Amino acid sequence: MAQRIELLPEHVANQIAAGEVVQRPASVVKELLENALDAGATDIQLIVREGGKTLIQVVDNGAGMDRTDAELSIVRHATSKIRKAEDLFQIHTMGFRGEALASIAAIARLELQTRNGDEALGTHLKIAGGTLESVQETVVPQGTSIQVKNLFFNIPARRNFLKSSKIEYRHVLEEFQRVALAHPGISFKLFHNDSEIFNIPESKLRRRIGHLFGSRMNDRLVPIEEETQVVKVEGFICKPEFAKKGRGMQFFFVNNRYIKSSYLHHAVMNAYEGLLRPDTVPGYFIFLHVPADSIDINIHPTKTEIKFENEQSVYAILRAAVKHSLGQFNIRPVLDFEANQNLETPYNLRHMSAQLPQVEVDRNFNPFREEATPSIQRKDSYKASGDSWTALYEGLGEGQYQEGAKTHWIVESDAPSEGLFDEGAMDALADVASFQVDRKFILTRVKSGLLLIDQQRAHQRVLYEQFLENISLKEPVSQTLLFPMKLPFDRGDLEILTEMNESMKALGFAMEEGSDGDVIISALPVLIPDAEVGGVLEELLTNWKQQLGTEGFSEADRMARLLSRALSIRPGRVLDTASRQALINDLFACKDPDRSPFNKKIHTTFGVDELEKKLQ
């Protein structure tokens, strides 16, 4: 019988391993930056072209390597980080498996130039598809420079799965930010397509956050610090009023290693309970320091998952630390019944003595004197007349007025319901029977029975078709702002807005990037109130990051879908009769009133026969 099991060739095994370590250019950036950190570099440069698909280069001034180490560095499971299995539980470096360079070299063209301080000349290696092509001596400064060109050149199927250069660059930017945040004492530079994006000097953590996400972050941060025998917690959290929809600036670091943990995220959200707007997430930059032998890093090839020895204690300590910071800096309101009231005296009044109040007395006042004119009685006062129960109903006629043959009552607790449309234009619709169910659905009559409409999905369909009409006109209707608006966004959001700029122009936006990195908006679509543009853009960015609306036929169509979602009325909003009927009319004037822009069912009908069966 023929042999069925064979040993895979080395280059095939390397490509299989590379599939776990390298998913996209950002994976290469992460591995190369971590290698530079492990080499003791104090100055690191990252150079990227076309989002990393054409070139990724990392240059550092670390310890460097001699020729022997350089040749071994591209061999699988060759590493300087560990020597035995027990070292896996005492890891103090970023990398330890010895797979990164070997995996990258297996699916790209790699050039490595390096020199340590003891050598006069350095080493230059060229590798293509895992095959060493040349090794020669060269003159290079101390440190290491690694170029990765044409990622996945020998695996076309994997290269076809890569996104556009802009999307891949956003992922590269995220990895760069994570590494730069974790090591504020190291200077970093980032170049993309020969343009300098970041030039960050070594600094403290607070300034590093400002360099990466804008100087406005300084006023939004609240320090957090707690030290116990289990874990030391430090870093910054953002004030609740600056929480955003969707996740974006949430960073956990364990021993300066970026991790993802929904469990720890829940602890932070629990501490913010009662302080956040619905569907918003606060930003945080939290560093956890634990003994190396109390965590397990060797779980996933990306090393972003960690197992804690005492996970529940870490959760409780983190939650308490965040709550303490929110209370300490007067973010969370507290009542202190033991506070000394004397301590609340303003500092500039501490030496002033108390003064007797000046009281004027009318000595001619006689409470038993009878006045010629009746005294004024409050409407809400109770007339003490025990002879008749009708005194309870005195004054009720004061709250009504006559209009024709109808009597209208004014109820003080009644607040006018919020309307979407001009009430004066919709007076004719006031007598149409429609009802709002749970402030989410609209119920109205039709010939066959009852019609139930989802008000948010209906409004999305109406807005979507209006935006499409504006796009088809080629000259969208927009309103020019008398005073241009200046909105702050971080570097990642600016890249997304740049990517969406052409589609937003087609909808009526006019915006440009300011000199300080903010966005200046000079015109808006007529459907967007200028007071809501900040929230609309924030939700638009969140939905774009979550890849919503990707089923659209074009970028402009996708933008119309996302804007309709951001501007649509939310469940819980009260609509008056005129607004409900106007929304119904606008919905059935659409080309497709049955489905929302996201292919959700908008309405359903309950026939008379179906209603009768419900009552049997």
Coordinates of C-alpha atoms in Angstrom, one line a residue:
M1 CA 0.0 0.0 0.0
A2 CA 1.4 3.4 -1.0
Q3 CA 2.5 5.8 1.7
R4 CA -0.2 8.4 2.4
I5 CA 1.5 10.7 5.0
E6 CA 4.4 12.9 3.8
L7 CA 6.5 15.5 5.4
L8 CA 5.6 19.0 4.0
P9 CA 8.4 20.9 2.3
E10 CA 9.9 23.7 4.5
H11 CA 8.6 26.5 2.3
V12 CA 5.0 25.2 2.4
A13 CA 5.2 24.9 6.2
N14 CA 6.5 28.4 6.4
Q15 CA 3.6 29.7 4.3
I16 CA 1.1 27.9 6.5
A17 CA 2.6 29.4 9.6
A18 CA 2.7 32.8 7.9
G19 CA -1.1 32.6 7.5
E20 CA -1.5 32.6 11.3
V21 CA 1.0 35.4 12.0
V22 CA 0.5 37.7 9.0
Q23 CA -3.1 38.5 8.0
R24 CA -2.5 41.9 6.5
P25 CA 0.2 44.6 6.3
A26 CA -0.6 45.8 9.8
S27 CA 0.5 42.4 11.2
V28 CA 3.9 42.9 9.7
V29 CA 4.1 46.4 11.2
K30 CA 3.3 45.0 14.6
E31 CA 5.9 42.3 14.5
L32 CA 8.7 44.6 13.2
L33 CA 8.0 47.4 15.7
E34 CA 8.0 44.9 18.5
N35 CA 11.4 43.4 17.3
A36 CA 12.8 47.0 17.3
L37 CA 11.6 47.5 20.9
D38 CA 13.1 44.2 22.0
A39 CA 16.4 45.4 20.5
G40 CA 16.5 48.3 22.9
A41 CA 15.8 51.0 20.3
T42 CA 15.2 54.6 21.4
D43 CA 14.4 56.0 17.9
I44 CA 12.1 54.0 15.5
Q45 CA 10.9 55.0 12.0
L46 CA 8.1 53.3 10.1
I47 CA 7.9 53.9 6.4
V48 CA 4.8 52.7 4.5
R49 CA 3.7 52.9 0.9
E50 CA 0.2 52.1 -0.5
G51 CA -1.0 51.0 2.9
G52 CA 1.8 48.6 3.3
K53 CA 1.0 46.5 0.3
T54 CA 4.1 47.8 -1.7
L55 CA 6.5 48.6 1.1
I56 CA 6.9 48.4 4.9
Q57 CA 10.2 49.5 6.4
V58 CA 11.2 49.8 10.0
V59 CA 14.5 51.5 10.9
D60 CA 15.7 51.5 14.5
N61 CA 18.9 52.3 16.5
G62 CA 18.9 49.2 18.6
A63 CA 21.6 46.7 19.4
G64 CA 21.8 45.2 15.9
M65 CA 23.1 41.8 14.9
D66 CA 26.2 40.2 13.6
R67 CA 26.2 38.0 10.5
T68 CA 25.5 34.8 12.3
D69 CA 22.5 36.2 14.2
A70 CA 21.2 37.9 11.1
E71 CA 21.1 34.6 9.1
L72 CA 19.5 32.8 12.0
S73 CA 16.8 35.4 12.5
I74 CA 15.0 34.3 9.4
V75 CA 14.8 30.7 10.5
R76 CA 11.6 29.4 12.2
H77 CA 11.8 29.1 16.0
A78 CA 15.1 30.8 16.2
T79 CA 14.9 33.4 18.9
S80 CA 17.0 35.3 21.5
K81 CA 14.0 35.8 23.9
I82 CA 13.7 32.4 25.6
R83 CA 15.8 29.3 26.1
K84 CA 13.5 26.7 27.8
A85 CA 9.8 26.0 28.3
E86 CA 9.8 27.6 31.8
D87 CA 10.8 30.9 30.2
L88 CA 7.3 31.1 28.7
F89 CA 6.0 32.1 32.2
Q90 CA 8.7 34.8 32.7
I91 CA 8.3 36.8 29.5
H92 CA 9.5 40.4 29.6
T93 CA 9.8 40.9 25.9
M94 CA 7.3 41.6 23.1
G95 CA 8.2 38.6 21.0
F96 CA 9.3 35.1 22.0
R97 CA 8.3 32.5 19.4
G98 CA 10.9 33.2 16.7
E99 CA 8.3 33.0 14.0
A100 CA 7.8 36.6 12.8
L101 CA 10.7 37.2 10.4
A102 CA 10.5 33.6 9.1
S103 CA 6.8 34.0 8.4
I104 CA 7.2 37.4 6.8
A105 CA 10.1 36.3 4.6
A106 CA 8.0 33.3 3.4
I107 CA 5.4 35.5 1.8
A108 CA 7.3 38.7 0.7
R109 CA 10.6 40.0 -0.5
L110 CA 12.6 41.0 2.6
E111 CA 15.8 42.9 2.9
L112 CA 17.6 43.1 6.2
Q113 CA 20.5 45.5 7.0
T114 CA 22.0 45.4 10.5
R115 CA 25.1 46.1 12.5
N116 CA 25.9 45.7 16.2
G117 CA 28.3 48.1 18.1
D118 CA 31.2 45.6 18.1
E119 CA 31.4 45.3 14.3
A120 CA 33.0 47.7 11.8
L121 CA 30.7 46.5 8.9
G122 CA 27.2 45.4 8.9
T123 CA 25.3 42.6 7.1
H124 CA 22.9 42.8 4.2
L125 CA 20.5 39.9 3.5
K126 CA 18.0 39.5 0.7
I127 CA 15.2 36.9 1.0
A128 CA 12.4 36.2 -1.5
G129 CA 9.6 33.8 -0.7
G130 CA 11.6 32.2 2.1
T131 CA 14.7 31.6 -0.1
L132 CA 17.9 33.3 0.9
E133 CA 19.2 35.0 -2.2
S134 CA 22.3 36.9 -1.1
V135 CA 24.4 37.8 2.0
Q136 CA 27.0 40.5 1.9
E137 CA 28.8 43.0 4.1
T138 CA 27.8 46.6 3.9
V139 CA 28.3 50.0 5.6
V140 CA 25.3 50.8 7.8
P141 CA 24.8 52.6 11.1
Q142 CA 24.3 50.7 14.3
G143 CA 20.8 49.2 14.5
T144 CA 18.6 47.3 12.1
S145 CA 16.6 48.3 8.9
I146 CA 14.1 45.8 7.5
Q147 CA 12.2 46.3 4.2
V148 CA 9.2 44.2 3.4
K149 CA 8.2 44.6 -0.3
N150 CA 5.3 43.2 -2.3
L151 CA 3.5 41.4 0.5
F152 CA 1.9 38.0 -0.6
F153 CA 3.6 38.3 -4.0
N154 CA 3.8 34.5 -4.1
I155 CA 0.3 33.8 -2.7
P156 CA -2.1 35.7 -5.1
A157 CA -5.2 34.4 -3.4
R158 CA -4.2 36.0 -0.1
R159 CA -3.2 39.3 -1.9
N160 CA -6.6 39.5 -3.5
F161 CA -8.2 39.4 -0.1
L162 CA -6.5 42.6 1.0
K163 CA -8.6 45.7 1.1
S164 CA -7.9 49.1 -0.6
S165 CA -4.7 50.9 0.3
K166 CA -6.7 53.4 2.4
I167 CA -8.3 50.8 4.5
E168 CA -5.0 48.9 5.0
Y169 CA -3.3 52.1 6.0
R170 CA -5.9 52.7 8.7
H171 CA -5.1 49.3 10.2
V172 CA -1.4 50.1 10.0
L173 CA -2.1 53.4 11.7
E174 CA -3.9 51.6 14.5
E175 CA -1.0 49.3 15.2
F176 CA 1.4 52.2 15.2
Q177 CA -0.7 54.1 17.7
R178 CA -0.9 51.1 20.0
V179 CA 2.9 50.6 20.0
A180 CA 3.6 54.3 20.4
L181 CA 1.2 54.6 23.3
A182 CA 2.7 51.7 25.2
H183 CA 6.2 53.2 25.0
P184 CA 6.1 57.0 25.5
G185 CA 9.8 57.1 26.4
I186 CA 10.7 56.2 22.8
S187 CA 10.6 58.6 19.8
F188 CA 8.6 57.4 16.7
K189 CA 8.2 58.6 13.2
L190 CA 5.6 57.5 10.6
F191 CA 5.9 58.2 6.8
H192 CA 3.2 57.2 4.4
N193 CA 3.7 57.6 0.6
D194 CA 6.7 59.9 1.3
S195 CA 4.6 62.2 3.6
E196 CA 5.5 62.6 7.3
I197 CA 2.4 61.7 9.3
F198 CA 3.9 61.6 12.8
N199 CA 7.1 62.9 14.4
I200 CA 6.7 62.1 18.1
P201 CA 9.5 62.9 20.6
E202 CA 9.9 60.9 23.8
S203 CA 7.6 62.3 26.4
K204 CA 5.2 61.4 29.3
L205 CA 2.1 59.4 28.6
R206 CA -0.3 62.4 28.8
R207 CA 1.7 64.3 26.1
R208 CA 2.0 61.1 24.0
I209 CA -1.8 60.8 24.0
G210 CA -2.0 64.4 22.8
H211 CA 0.6 63.8 20.1
L212 CA -1.4 60.9 18.7
F213 CA -5.0 62.0 19.2
G214 CA -4.8 65.8 19.3
S215 CA -4.0 68.4 21.9
R216 CA -7.7 68.7 22.8
M217 CA -7.3 65.4 24.6
N218 CA -5.5 67.0 27.5
D219 CA -8.7 68.6 28.8
R220 CA -10.6 65.3 28.5
L221 CA -8.4 63.0 30.5
V222 CA -8.8 62.0 34.1
P223 CA -5.8 60.2 35.7
I224 CA -6.3 56.8 37.2
E225 CA -3.9 55.1 39.6
E226 CA -4.2 52.2 42.0
E227 CA -1.6 49.7 43.4
T228 CA -2.3 46.4 45.1
Q229 CA -0.5 43.1 45.6
V230 CA -2.4 41.7 42.6
V231 CA -2.1 44.4 40.0
K232 CA -1.0 48.0 39.6
V233 CA -3.4 50.1 37.5
E234 CA -2.4 53.5 36.0
G235 CA -3.2 55.6 33.0
F236 CA -6.0 57.9 32.0
I237 CA -9.8 57.6 31.4
C238 CA -11.9 60.1 29.4
K239 CA -14.7 62.2 30.9
P240 CA -18.2 60.9 30.3
E241 CA -19.3 63.8 28.3
F242 CA -16.7 63.0 25.6
A243 CA -17.9 59.4 25.1
K244 CA -18.5 58.4 21.5
K245 CA -20.7 56.1 19.7
G246 CA -18.8 53.0 18.8
R247 CA -15.4 52.0 20.0
G248 CA -12.3 53.8 19.0
M249 CA -10.0 55.0 21.8
Q250 CA -10.2 52.0 24.2
F251 CA -6.7 50.7 25.0
F252 CA -5.6 48.1 27.5
F253 CA -2.0 47.3 28.1
V254 CA -0.7 44.5 30.3
N255 CA 3.1 44.9 31.1
N256 CA 3.2 47.4 28.1
R257 CA 1.7 44.9 25.7
Y258 CA -1.6 45.8 24.0
I259 CA -4.4 43.4 24.6
K260 CA -8.1 43.0 23.8
S261 CA -10.4 42.0 26.6
S262 CA -14.2 42.3 26.6
Y263 CA -14.1 41.2 30.3
L264 CA -12.0 44.1 31.4
H265 CA -14.0 46.5 29.1
H266 CA -17.1 45.4 31.0
A267 CA -15.4 46.4 34.2
V268 CA -14.8 49.9 32.9
M269 CA -18.3 50.3 31.5
N270 CA -19.7 49.1 34.9
A271 CA -17.8 51.9 36.6
Y272 CA -19.3 54.5 34.3
E273 CA -22.8 53.3 35.0
G274 CA -25.3 56.2 35.0
L275 CA -22.9 58.7 33.5
L276 CA -23.0 57.9 29.8
R277 CA -25.4 58.7 27.1
P278 CA -27.1 55.7 25.5
D279 CA -25.0 53.7 23.0
T280 CA -21.8 55.6 23.8
V281 CA -18.4 54.2 24.9
P282 CA -15.8 56.2 26.9
G283 CA -12.2 56.4 25.9
Y284 CA -9.5 55.0 28.1
F285 CA -5.8 54.4 28.2
I286 CA -5.2 51.9 31.0
F287 CA -2.0 50.2 31.9
L288 CA -2.0 47.0 34.1
H289 CA 1.2 45.8 35.6
V290 CA 1.2 42.3 37.0
P291 CA 3.9 39.7 37.8
A292 CA 5.1 37.9 34.6
D293 CA 4.4 34.5 36.1
S294 CA 0.7 35.4 36.8
I295 CA -0.3 35.7 33.2
D296 CA -0.2 33.4 30.1
I297 CA 0.6 35.2 26.8
N298 CA 1.1 32.1 24.7
I299 CA -2.5 31.7 23.6
H300 CA -2.8 33.3 20.2
P301 CA -0.2 34.0 17.5
T302 CA -1.1 37.7 17.6
K303 CA -0.4 37.8 21.3
T304 CA -3.4 40.1 22.0
E305 CA -5.1 37.6 24.3
I306 CA -4.0 37.1 27.9
K307 CA -5.1 34.8 30.6
F308 CA -4.8 36.1 34.2
E309 CA -4.2 33.9 37.2
N310 CA -6.7 35.8 39.2
E311 CA -9.0 37.4 36.7
Q312 CA -11.9 38.2 39.0
S313 CA -9.6 40.2 41.3
V314 CA -8.2 42.2 38.4
Y315 CA -11.8 42.9 37.3
A316 CA -12.8 44.2 40.8
I317 CA -9.7 46.3 41.3
L318 CA -10.0 47.9 37.8
R319 CA -13.7 48.7 38.4
A320 CA -13.0 50.2 41.8
A321 CA -10.0 52.2 40.4
V322 CA -12.1 53.8 37.6
K323 CA -14.9 54.6 40.0
H324 CA -12.5 56.2 42.5
S325 CA -11.0 58.4 39.8
L326 CA -14.4 59.5 38.6
G327 CA -15.4 60.4 42.1
Q328 CA -12.0 61.9 43.1
F329 CA -12.1 64.4 40.3
N330 CA -15.7 65.3 40.7
I331 CA -16.9 63.5 37.6
R332 CA -19.3 61.3 39.5
P333 CA -21.6 63.3 41.9
V334 CA -21.3 62.2 45.5
L335 CA -23.0 63.2 48.8
D336 CA -20.7 63.5 51.8
F337 CA -22.8 63.8 55.0
E338 CA -19.7 63.9 57.2
A339 CA -18.1 66.9 55.5
N340 CA -17.2 69.8 57.7
Q341 CA -19.3 72.8 56.6
N342 CA -16.7 75.2 57.9
L343 CA -14.2 73.9 55.3
E344 CA -16.5 75.1 52.5
T345 CA -16.0 78.7 53.4
P346 CA -14.2 80.6 50.5
Y347 CA -10.6 81.1 51.1
N348 CA -10.8 84.9 50.7
L349 CA -13.5 85.1 53.4
R350 CA -11.8 83.0 56.1
H351 CA -10.8 86.1 58.2
M352 CA -14.1 87.9 58.0
S353 CA -16.3 87.9 61.1
A354 CA -20.0 87.2 61.0
Q355 CA -22.4 90.2 60.8
L356 CA -25.9 90.5 62.3
P357 CA -28.6 90.6 59.6
Q358 CA -30.4 93.9 59.1
V359 CA -34.1 93.3 59.6
E360 CA -36.8 96.0 59.1
V361 CA -40.0 95.5 61.2
D362 CA -43.3 97.2 60.5
R363 CA -44.4 98.0 64.0
N364 CA -47.9 99.2 62.8
F365 CA -48.8 95.8 61.4
N366 CA -52.0 94.3 63.0
P367 CA -53.0 90.8 61.8
F368 CA -56.5 91.2 63.2
R369 CA -57.3 94.4 61.4
E370 CA -60.1 94.1 58.9
E371 CA -59.3 95.4 55.4
A372 CA -61.8 97.0 53.2
T373 CA -60.6 95.1 50.1
P374 CA -60.5 91.3 50.1
S375 CA -57.1 89.7 50.3
I376 CA -55.7 87.9 47.3
Q377 CA -55.9 84.2 47.6
R378 CA -53.6 81.7 45.9
K379 CA -55.2 79.5 43.3
D380 CA -53.8 76.4 45.0
S381 CA -54.8 77.4 48.5
Y382 CA -57.4 75.2 50.3
K383 CA -60.6 77.1 51.3
A384 CA -61.3 75.9 54.9
S385 CA -65.0 75.5 54.8
G386 CA -66.1 72.3 56.4
D387 CA -69.8 73.0 55.6
S388 CA -69.7 72.0 52.0
W389 CA -67.7 69.5 49.9
T390 CA -68.2 71.8 46.9
A391 CA -65.3 73.9 48.1
L392 CA -63.0 71.3 46.7
Y393 CA -64.1 72.1 43.2
E394 CA -63.8 75.9 43.4
G395 CA -61.6 77.4 40.7
L396 CA -61.7 74.5 38.3
G397 CA -63.4 76.7 35.6
E398 CA -60.4 78.9 35.5
G399 CA -58.4 76.4 33.4
Q400 CA -60.8 76.1 30.5
Y401 CA -61.8 78.3 27.6
Q402 CA -64.6 78.2 25.0
E403 CA -64.1 77.8 21.3
G404 CA -67.3 77.4 19.3
A405 CA -69.3 74.6 20.9
K406 CA -66.3 72.8 22.3
T407 CA -64.8 73.2 25.7
H408 CA -61.0 72.8 25.9
W409 CA -59.2 72.1 29.1
I410 CA -55.6 73.3 29.8
V411 CA -53.7 70.6 31.7
E412 CA -50.5 71.9 33.2
S413 CA -48.7 68.5 32.9
D414 CA -49.4 68.2 29.2
A415 CA -46.3 69.0 27.1
P416 CA -46.6 69.6 23.4
S417 CA -45.3 66.6 21.5
E418 CA -42.3 67.1 19.3
G419 CA -43.0 67.3 15.6
L420 CA -40.9 66.6 12.5
F421 CA -42.9 68.8 10.2
D422 CA -44.5 72.3 10.1
E423 CA -47.7 72.1 12.0
G424 CA -49.3 74.9 10.0
A425 CA -48.9 73.0 6.8
M426 CA -50.4 69.8 8.2
D427 CA -53.6 71.0 9.7
A428 CA -55.7 69.1 7.2
L429 CA -54.2 65.8 8.6
A430 CA -55.2 66.3 12.2
D431 CA -58.4 64.3 11.9
V432 CA -56.8 61.2 10.4
A433 CA -56.7 58.2 12.9
S434 CA -53.1 57.2 13.6
F435 CA -51.6 56.1 16.9
Q436 CA -48.0 55.7 18.2
V437 CA -47.3 52.4 19.8
D438 CA -44.5 52.2 22.4
R439 CA -43.0 55.4 20.8
K440 CA -41.6 53.1 18.1
F441 CA -44.4 52.1 15.8
I442 CA -47.2 54.0 14.0
L443 CA -50.6 52.3 13.8
T444 CA -53.1 53.5 11.3
R445 CA -56.2 52.3 9.4
V446 CA -56.3 50.9 5.9
K447 CA -59.1 49.3 3.9
S448 CA -58.1 45.8 4.8
G449 CA -57.5 46.3 8.5
L450 CA -54.6 47.9 10.4
L451 CA -51.2 49.0 9.2
L452 CA -48.2 48.9 11.6
I453 CA -45.1 50.9 10.6
D454 CA -41.6 51.1 12.1
Q455 CA -41.2 54.8 12.3
Q456 CA -37.3 54.8 12.3
R457 CA -37.1 52.5 9.2
A458 CA -39.8 54.5 7.4
H459 CA -37.8 57.7 8.0
Q460 CA -34.6 56.0 6.8
R461 CA -36.3 55.1 3.5
V462 CA -37.6 58.7 3.1
L463 CA -34.2 60.3 3.8
Y464 CA -32.3 57.7 1.7
E465 CA -34.4 58.5 -1.4
Q466 CA -34.0 62.2 -0.8
F467 CA -30.3 61.9 -0.7
L468 CA -30.2 59.8 -3.8
E469 CA -32.2 62.5 -5.6
N470 CA -29.7 65.1 -4.5
I471 CA -26.9 62.9 -5.9
S472 CA -28.6 62.4 -9.2
L473 CA -28.9 66.1 -9.7
K474 CA -25.1 66.4 -9.8
E475 CA -25.5 69.8 -8.1
P476 CA -26.7 68.9 -4.6
V477 CA -28.7 71.4 -2.6
S478 CA -26.6 72.6 0.3
Q479 CA -26.6 75.4 2.8
T480 CA -23.5 77.6 3.2
L481 CA -22.7 78.3 6.7
L482 CA -22.2 82.0 7.7
F483 CA -19.5 80.9 10.1
P484 CA -17.6 77.7 9.2
M485 CA -17.6 75.0 11.8
K486 CA -14.4 73.6 13.2
L487 CA -14.6 70.1 14.5
P488 CA -11.7 68.1 16.1
F489 CA -11.0 64.5 14.9
D490 CA -8.1 62.2 15.5
R491 CA -5.7 61.1 12.8
G492 CA -7.6 57.8 12.1
D493 CA -10.9 59.6 11.7
L494 CA -9.3 62.2 9.4
E495 CA -8.1 59.5 7.1
I496 CA -11.7 58.1 6.9
L497 CA -13.2 61.5 6.2
T498 CA -10.6 62.0 3.5
E499 CA -11.6 58.7 2.0
M500 CA -15.3 59.7 2.1
N501 CA -14.8 63.3 0.8
E502 CA -15.9 62.8 -2.8
S503 CA -19.1 61.0 -1.7
M504 CA -19.8 63.7 0.9
K505 CA -19.4 66.4 -1.8
A506 CA -22.1 64.7 -3.9
L507 CA -24.5 65.0 -0.9
G508 CA -23.8 68.7 -0.2
F509 CA -20.9 68.7 2.2
A510 CA -18.0 71.2 1.8
M511 CA -15.1 70.5 4.1
E512 CA -11.4 70.7 4.3
E513 CA -8.6 69.8 6.7
G514 CA -7.3 72.7 8.8
S515 CA -3.7 73.5 9.6
D516 CA -4.0 72.1 13.1
G517 CA -5.6 68.8 12.0
D518 CA -9.2 69.8 12.6
V519 CA -11.9 69.6 10.0
I520 CA -13.4 72.9 8.7
I521 CA -17.0 72.6 7.4
S522 CA -18.3 75.4 5.3
A523 CA -21.5 73.9 3.8
L524 CA -24.0 71.2 4.8
P525 CA -26.9 69.3 3.1
V526 CA -30.2 71.1 3.7
L527 CA -31.5 68.0 5.6
I528 CA -28.8 68.3 8.3
P529 CA -29.2 71.0 11.0
D530 CA -25.9 72.7 11.7
A531 CA -26.4 72.0 15.5
E532 CA -26.4 68.2 14.8
V533 CA -23.5 67.9 12.4
G534 CA -21.0 66.8 15.1
G535 CA -23.2 63.9 16.2
V536 CA -24.1 63.0 12.6
L537 CA -20.4 62.8 11.5
E538 CA -19.5 60.9 14.7
E539 CA -22.2 58.3 13.9
L540 CA -21.3 58.3 10.3
L541 CA -17.7 57.4 11.1
T542 CA -18.8 54.7 13.6
N543 CA -21.0 53.0 11.0
W544 CA -18.3 53.3 8.3
K545 CA -15.8 51.6 10.6
Q546 CA -18.3 48.8 11.3
Q547 CA -18.6 48.3 7.5
L548 CA -22.3 49.0 7.5
G549 CA -24.0 49.8 4.1
T550 CA -21.4 48.0 2.1
E551 CA -24.1 46.4 -0.1
G552 CA -24.5 49.8 -1.8
F553 CA -23.9 50.2 -5.5
S554 CA -21.3 53.0 -5.0
E555 CA -19.6 55.0 -2.3
A556 CA -22.2 57.7 -2.7
D557 CA -25.0 55.2 -2.3
R558 CA -23.4 53.8 0.8
M559 CA -23.0 57.4 2.1
A560 CA -26.7 58.0 1.5
R561 CA -27.5 54.8 3.5
L562 CA -25.4 55.8 6.4
L563 CA -26.6 59.4 6.6
S564 CA -30.2 58.2 6.5
R565 CA -29.4 56.0 9.5
A566 CA -27.7 58.8 11.4
L567 CA -30.5 61.3 10.8
S568 CA -33.5 59.1 11.2
I569 CA -35.8 59.5 14.2
R570 CA -35.0 57.2 17.1
P571 CA -37.4 54.9 19.0
G572 CA -38.8 56.7 22.0
R573 CA -39.4 60.0 20.2
V574 CA -43.0 61.3 20.5
L575 CA -44.7 62.3 17.2
D576 CA -47.8 64.3 17.0
T577 CA -50.7 63.4 14.6
A578 CA -49.5 65.7 11.8
S579 CA -46.0 64.4 11.9
R580 CA -47.2 60.8 11.9
Q581 CA -49.4 61.3 8.9
A582 CA -46.8 63.2 7.0
L583 CA -44.3 60.4 7.6
I584 CA -46.9 57.9 6.3
N585 CA -47.5 60.0 3.1
D586 CA -43.8 60.5 2.5
L587 CA -43.1 56.7 2.9
F588 CA -45.7 55.6 0.4
A589 CA -44.5 58.2 -2.0
C590 CA -41.1 56.5 -2.1
K591 CA -40.2 54.1 -4.9
D592 CA -39.7 51.2 -2.5
P593 CA -41.8 51.7 0.6
D594 CA -41.5 48.1 1.8
R595 CA -37.9 47.9 2.7
S596 CA -35.4 50.2 4.5
P597 CA -32.1 51.1 3.0
F598 CA -30.6 48.2 5.0
N599 CA -33.2 45.7 3.6
K600 CA -35.3 45.6 6.7
K601 CA -39.1 45.3 6.6
I602 CA -40.8 48.6 7.2
H603 CA -44.5 47.8 7.7
T604 CA -46.9 44.9 8.0
T605 CA -50.7 44.7 7.8
F606 CA -53.2 43.0 10.2
G607 CA -56.3 42.0 8.3
V608 CA -59.8 42.0 9.7
D609 CA -60.0 38.2 9.6
E610 CA -56.7 38.0 11.5
L611 CA -57.9 40.4 14.1
E612 CA -61.1 38.4 14.6
K613 CA -59.1 35.2 15.0
K614 CA -57.1 36.8 17.8
L615 CA -60.4 37.4 19.7
Q616 CA -61.7 33.9 19.4

